[in-house]
Amino acid sequence: HLSGILSSKAERAHSTMMNADMDAVEAENQVELEEKTRLINQVLELQHTLEDLSARVDAVKEENLKLKSENQVLGQYIENLMSASSVFQTTDTKSKRK
């Protein structure tokens, strides 16, 4: 009868240890799952940030090309005005001194 009681206590102790081990494994798995979820969310957030930055770079490139084109037109316009104006005409000072 004593061996049956000891055996029963040993089984309960073993079962308790197994449950504790399983709880520890479950807790560890839960921590790993939470960490993976956090990392996935961080990756997705970084992807959205990259997409936003890429769109901004494309918009800035487009604006830069537009401004370059406008500057060329304005530069040509100013050059034409200067060549048409007598104020900016080059003069030959030697011929005037004679």
PDB file of C-alpha atoms in Angstrom:
ATOM      1  CA  HIS A   1       0.000   0.000   0.000  1.00  0.00           C
ATOM      2  CA  LEU A   2       2.882   2.350   0.815  1.00  0.00           C
ATOM      3  CA  SER A   3       4.468   1.754  -2.573  1.00  0.00           C
ATOM      4  CA  GLY A   4       1.185   2.716  -4.237  1.00  0.00           C
ATOM      5  CA  ILE A   5       1.067   6.003  -2.314  1.00  0.00           C
ATOM      6  CA  LEU A   6       4.689   6.749  -3.141  1.00  0.00           C
ATOM      7  CA  SER A   7       4.101   5.854  -6.761  1.00  0.00           C
ATOM      8  CA  SER A   8       1.041   8.104  -6.874  1.00  0.00           C
ATOM      9  CA  LYS A   9       2.998  11.000  -5.309  1.00  0.00           C
ATOM     10  CA  ALA A  10       5.856  10.440  -7.742  1.00  0.00           C
ATOM     11  CA  GLU A  11       3.434  10.468 -10.674  1.00  0.00           C
ATOM     12  CA  ARG A  12       1.852  13.717  -9.439  1.00  0.00           C
ATOM     13  CA  ALA A  13       5.290  15.262  -8.922  1.00  0.00           C
ATOM     14  CA  HIS A  14       6.349  14.155 -12.376  1.00  0.00           C
ATOM     15  CA  SER A  15       3.094  15.449 -13.856  1.00  0.00           C
ATOM     16  CA  THR A  16       3.549  18.777 -12.050  1.00  0.00           C
ATOM     17  CA  MET A  17       7.102  19.078 -13.394  1.00  0.00           C
ATOM     18  CA  MET A  18       5.924  18.248 -16.902  1.00  0.00           C
ATOM     19  CA  ASN A  19       3.159  20.840 -16.640  1.00  0.00           C
ATOM     20  CA  ALA A  20       5.697  23.403 -15.416  1.00  0.00           C
ATOM     21  CA  ASP A  21       7.990  22.525 -18.314  1.00  0.00           C
ATOM     22  CA  MET A  22       5.090  22.802 -20.757  1.00  0.00           C
ATOM     23  CA  ASP A  23       4.095  26.146 -19.232  1.00  0.00           C
ATOM     24  CA  ALA A  24       7.664  27.366 -19.594  1.00  0.00           C
ATOM     25  CA  VAL A  25       7.762  26.231 -23.238  1.00  0.00           C
ATOM     26  CA  GLU A  26       4.401  27.881 -23.912  1.00  0.00           C
ATOM     27  CA  ALA A  27       5.602  31.089 -22.268  1.00  0.00           C
ATOM     28  CA  GLU A  28       8.788  31.001 -24.336  1.00  0.00           C
ATOM     29  CA  ASN A  29       6.771  30.371 -27.510  1.00  0.00           C
ATOM     30  CA  GLN A  30       4.471  33.262 -26.608  1.00  0.00           C
ATOM     31  CA  VAL A  31       7.478  35.571 -26.148  1.00  0.00           C
ATOM     32  CA  GLU A  32       8.918  34.424 -29.488  1.00  0.00           C
ATOM     33  CA  LEU A  33       5.556  34.943 -31.193  1.00  0.00           C
ATOM     34  CA  GLU A  34       5.247  38.441 -29.736  1.00  0.00           C
ATOM     35  CA  GLU A  35       8.798  39.271 -30.835  1.00  0.00           C
ATOM     36  CA  LYS A  36       8.116  37.979 -34.369  1.00  0.00           C
ATOM     37  CA  THR A  37       4.896  39.985 -34.512  1.00  0.00           C
ATOM     38  CA  ARG A  38       6.731  43.100 -33.328  1.00  0.00           C
ATOM     39  CA  LEU A  39       9.459  42.601 -35.943  1.00  0.00           C
ATOM     40  CA  ILE A  40       6.925  42.002 -38.728  1.00  0.00           C
ATOM     41  CA  ASN A  41       5.078  45.181 -37.773  1.00  0.00           C
ATOM     42  CA  GLN A  42       8.366  47.076 -37.709  1.00  0.00           C
ATOM     43  CA  VAL A  43       9.307  45.743 -41.174  1.00  0.00           C
ATOM     44  CA  LEU A  44       5.902  46.728 -42.560  1.00  0.00           C
ATOM     45  CA  GLU A  45       6.234  50.211 -41.072  1.00  0.00           C
ATOM     46  CA  LEU A  46       9.704  50.576 -42.597  1.00  0.00           C
ATOM     47  CA  GLN A  47       8.366  49.416 -45.975  1.00  0.00           C
ATOM     48  CA  HIS A  48       5.640  52.069 -45.856  1.00  0.00           C
ATOM     49  CA  THR A  49       8.214  54.691 -44.878  1.00  0.00           C
ATOM     50  CA  LEU A  50      10.427  53.623 -47.787  1.00  0.00           C
ATOM     51  CA  GLU A  51       7.481  53.818 -50.185  1.00  0.00           C
ATOM     52  CA  ASP A  52       6.662  57.320 -48.914  1.00  0.00           C
ATOM     53  CA  LEU A  53      10.283  58.430 -49.264  1.00  0.00           C
ATOM     54  CA  SER A  54      10.525  56.963 -52.771  1.00  0.00           C
ATOM     55  CA  ALA A  55       7.371  58.808 -53.806  1.00  0.00           C
ATOM     56  CA  ARG A  56       8.795  62.031 -52.325  1.00  0.00           C
ATOM     57  CA  VAL A  57      12.099  61.544 -54.195  1.00  0.00           C
ATOM     58  CA  ASP A  58      10.189  61.024 -57.458  1.00  0.00           C
ATOM     59  CA  ALA A  59       8.156  64.188 -56.832  1.00  0.00           C
ATOM     60  CA  VAL A  60      11.309  66.197 -56.081  1.00  0.00           C
ATOM     61  CA  LYS A  61      13.014  64.862 -59.230  1.00  0.00           C
ATOM     62  CA  GLU A  62       9.999  65.852 -61.303  1.00  0.00           C
ATOM     63  CA  GLU A  63       9.896  69.335 -59.748  1.00  0.00           C
ATOM     64  CA  ASN A  64      13.652  69.699 -60.316  1.00  0.00           C
ATOM     65  CA  LEU A  65      13.294  68.877 -64.024  1.00  0.00           C
ATOM     66  CA  LYS A  66      10.430  71.348 -64.320  1.00  0.00           C
ATOM     67  CA  LEU A  67      12.470  74.094 -62.656  1.00  0.00           C
ATOM     68  CA  LYS A  68      15.508  73.353 -64.850  1.00  0.00           C
ATOM     69  CA  SER A  69      13.335  73.708 -67.936  1.00  0.00           C
ATOM     70  CA  GLU A  70      11.846  76.976 -66.667  1.00  0.00           C
ATOM     71  CA  ASN A  71      15.338  78.293 -65.872  1.00  0.00           C
ATOM     72  CA  GLN A  72      16.493  77.501 -69.402  1.00  0.00           C
ATOM     73  CA  VAL A  73      13.533  79.380 -70.863  1.00  0.00           C
ATOM     74  CA  LEU A  74      14.145  82.365 -68.551  1.00  0.00           C
ATOM     75  CA  GLY A  75      17.870  82.317 -69.309  1.00  0.00           C
ATOM     76  CA  GLN A  76      17.204  82.385 -73.034  1.00  0.00           C
ATOM     77  CA  TYR A  77      14.642  85.177 -72.581  1.00  0.00           C
ATOM     78  CA  ILE A  78      17.109  87.281 -70.563  1.00  0.00           C
ATOM     79  CA  GLU A  79      19.843  86.641 -73.118  1.00  0.00           C
ATOM     80  CA  ASN A  80      17.519  87.775 -75.915  1.00  0.00           C
ATOM     81  CA  LEU A  81      16.572  90.922 -73.980  1.00  0.00           C
ATOM     82  CA  MET A  82      20.198  91.759 -73.320  1.00  0.00           C
ATOM     83  CA  SER A  83      21.206  91.303 -76.946  1.00  0.00           C
ATOM     84  CA  ALA A  84      18.289  93.502 -78.083  1.00  0.00           C
ATOM     85  CA  SER A  85      19.108  96.284 -75.600  1.00  0.00           C
ATOM     86  CA  SER A  86      21.686  98.946 -76.487  1.00  0.00           C
ATOM     87  CA  VAL A  87      22.739  99.163 -72.831  1.00  0.00           C
ATOM     88  CA  PHE A  88      24.297  95.708 -73.000  1.00  0.00           C
ATOM     89  CA  GLN A  89      25.843  96.074 -76.472  1.00  0.00           C
ATOM     90  CA  THR A  90      29.619  95.920 -76.543  1.00  0.00           C
ATOM     91  CA  THR A  91      31.255  99.056 -77.767  1.00  0.00           C
ATOM     92  CA  ASP A  92      34.605  99.511 -79.407  1.00  0.00           C
ATOM     93  CA  THR A  93      36.263 102.225 -77.274  1.00  0.00           C
ATOM     94  CA  LYS A  94      39.270 102.620 -79.613  1.00  0.00           C
ATOM     95  CA  SER A  95      37.119 103.728 -82.550  1.00  0.00           C
ATOM     96  CA  LYS A  96      35.354 106.348 -80.350  1.00  0.00           C
ATOM     97  CA  ARG A  97      38.638 107.889 -79.151  1.00  0.00           C
ATOM     98  CA  LYS A  98      39.796 108.836 -82.637  1.00  0.00           C
TER      99      LYS A  98
END
